[in-house]
Structure formats: C-alpha cells, structure tokens
Amino acid sequence: GTRPAPGGITWKHDPLHMTAGPYPYRLDLAAQFWQRITCPVLIVDGAQSRLNLPIDERARRRALFKHQRYAIVDDAGHALQRHQPDAAARLILEHAPSL
C-alpha cells in the first residue's frame, strides 16, 4: 500500500517482509503454477538487484509463463518500485491494457 508523503504518496513497508518465510522455496512447485497462468504477465528485474539469477536461469523461468513481457529497470535493485517508482509505474500502466 501507500501512505501520504510530502508532495504525494510513498510506499508503505512491512519489516516482516525482510524475514525468512516458514517454508523453503520450492521452484518445482512454483513452476507448476507458473505454467498454468494464462493471462499476460509483466516480469521486471532491477538492473542492480543482488537477487538476480544467471541470465540463462532467468530466461528458463520466464519461459514458463505463456504470455510474458520482460523488462529491466536501470538504477534499481530488487525493490525497484522504491528505487525507480516512475519507471515501475510506467511499465505497469503500459502493461495494464493487455489484461
């Protein structure tokens, strides 16, 4: 969500989001779900994200989505909506009509 800030709004942040979840991440299970998604999907990486996987692995995972569009946002890390909010908003608004 958002909250009021000088000159507009800013993103809210939940510190719990920075902790480990109760279950390990299972790529095999995620892949089963991803392959069943039929709506257009926007996949965005921050160019400076430290969470980026090798290029070939990222491409393999993206290919699991039937209708995906991929973008990279410069000068952004993993939380690109905080680092480059205008670029994130532009990508979302460009993608929305395809839904």
Tab-separated table of C-alpha atoms in Angstrom:
chain	number	residue	atom	x	y	z
A	1	GLY	CA	0.000	0.000	0.000
A	2	THR	CA	0.900	3.648	0.158
A	3	ARG	CA	0.838	6.439	2.707
A	4	PRO	CA	0.782	10.230	2.354
A	5	ALA	CA	4.159	11.931	1.987
A	6	PRO	CA	5.290	15.481	1.230
A	7	GLY	CA	4.383	16.138	-2.401
A	8	GLY	CA	2.307	12.982	-2.851
A	9	ILE	CA	2.451	9.415	-1.585
A	10	THR	CA	5.135	6.861	-0.768
A	11	TRP	CA	5.200	3.087	-0.442
A	12	LYS	CA	4.495	1.505	2.947
A	13	HIS	CA	6.989	-1.060	4.192
A	14	ASP	CA	6.392	-4.098	6.379
A	15	PRO	CA	9.605	-5.130	8.221
A	16	LEU	CA	8.283	-8.704	8.347
A	17	HIS	CA	8.798	-8.807	4.568
A	18	MET	CA	12.560	-8.843	5.210
A	19	THR	CA	12.446	-12.080	7.254
A	20	ALA	CA	12.577	-15.665	6.058
A	21	GLY	CA	9.259	-17.398	5.495
A	22	PRO	CA	8.212	-20.539	7.372
A	23	TYR	CA	8.635	-22.807	4.342
A	24	PRO	CA	11.534	-23.265	1.929
A	25	TYR	CA	11.056	-22.002	-1.629
A	26	ARG	CA	10.247	-24.868	-3.980
A	27	LEU	CA	10.965	-23.978	-7.596
A	28	ASP	CA	9.378	-27.219	-8.806
A	29	LEU	CA	6.059	-26.260	-7.191
A	30	ALA	CA	6.264	-22.648	-8.356
A	31	ALA	CA	6.926	-23.818	-11.924
A	32	GLN	CA	3.755	-25.924	-11.872
A	33	PHE	CA	1.719	-22.834	-11.019
A	34	TRP	CA	3.545	-20.518	-13.419
A	35	GLN	CA	2.867	-22.853	-16.360
A	36	ARG	CA	-0.872	-22.651	-15.667
A	37	ILE	CA	-1.068	-18.843	-15.780
A	38	THR	CA	-2.793	-17.777	-18.983
A	39	CYS	CA	-3.092	-14.003	-18.548
A	40	PRO	CA	-0.319	-11.638	-19.701
A	41	VAL	CA	2.454	-11.344	-17.102
A	42	LEU	CA	4.898	-8.472	-16.640
A	43	ILE	CA	8.278	-9.619	-15.299
A	44	VAL	CA	10.653	-6.856	-14.249
A	45	ASP	CA	14.213	-7.006	-12.919
A	46	GLY	CA	16.126	-4.169	-11.325
A	47	ALA	CA	19.456	-3.949	-13.155
A	48	GLN	CA	21.363	-3.613	-9.875
A	49	SER	CA	19.444	-6.282	-7.948
A	50	ARG	CA	21.659	-8.593	-5.952
A	51	LEU	CA	18.974	-11.274	-6.239
A	52	ASN	CA	19.394	-11.767	-9.971
A	53	LEU	CA	19.971	-15.303	-11.117
A	54	PRO	CA	22.245	-16.209	-14.033
A	55	ILE	CA	20.816	-14.992	-17.345
A	56	ASP	CA	20.050	-18.492	-18.640
A	57	GLU	CA	18.167	-19.428	-15.458
A	58	ARG	CA	16.124	-16.223	-15.556
A	59	ALA	CA	15.210	-16.949	-19.184
A	60	ARG	CA	14.253	-20.533	-18.323
A	61	ARG	CA	11.922	-19.342	-15.559
A	62	ARG	CA	10.370	-16.609	-17.709
A	63	ALA	CA	9.662	-19.172	-20.423
A	64	LEU	CA	7.342	-20.981	-18.005
A	65	PHE	CA	4.829	-18.139	-18.417
A	66	LYS	CA	2.808	-18.464	-21.620
A	67	HIS	CA	2.352	-14.725	-22.222
A	68	GLN	CA	5.098	-12.736	-20.579
A	69	ARG	CA	6.768	-9.425	-21.202
A	70	TYR	CA	10.202	-8.819	-19.693
A	71	ALA	CA	11.803	-5.501	-18.763
A	72	ILE	CA	14.922	-4.367	-16.924
A	73	VAL	CA	14.908	-1.102	-14.979
A	74	ASP	CA	18.263	0.685	-14.744
A	75	ASP	CA	19.454	2.194	-11.466
A	76	ALA	CA	17.170	-0.103	-9.473
A	77	GLY	CA	17.678	-3.006	-7.137
A	78	HIS	CA	15.235	-5.738	-6.156
A	79	ALA	CA	12.696	-3.247	-4.737
A	80	LEU	CA	12.500	-1.283	-7.973
A	81	GLN	CA	9.162	0.299	-7.019
A	82	ARG	CA	11.132	2.139	-4.318
A	83	HIS	CA	14.269	2.818	-6.350
A	84	GLN	CA	12.583	3.871	-9.610
A	85	PRO	CA	8.875	4.437	-8.867
A	86	ASP	CA	8.209	6.378	-12.079
A	87	ALA	CA	9.723	3.637	-14.239
A	88	ALA	CA	7.799	0.953	-12.347
A	89	ALA	CA	4.535	2.874	-12.734
A	90	ARG	CA	5.152	3.430	-16.453
A	91	LEU	CA	5.728	-0.295	-17.037
A	92	ILE	CA	2.602	-1.233	-15.092
A	93	LEU	CA	0.451	1.307	-16.940
A	94	GLU	CA	1.807	0.105	-20.296
A	95	HIS	CA	1.058	-3.499	-19.332
A	96	ALA	CA	-2.421	-2.950	-17.859
A	97	PRO	CA	-4.342	-2.722	-21.177
A	98	SER	CA	-3.197	-6.256	-22.064
A	99	LEU	CA	-5.055	-7.698	-19.068
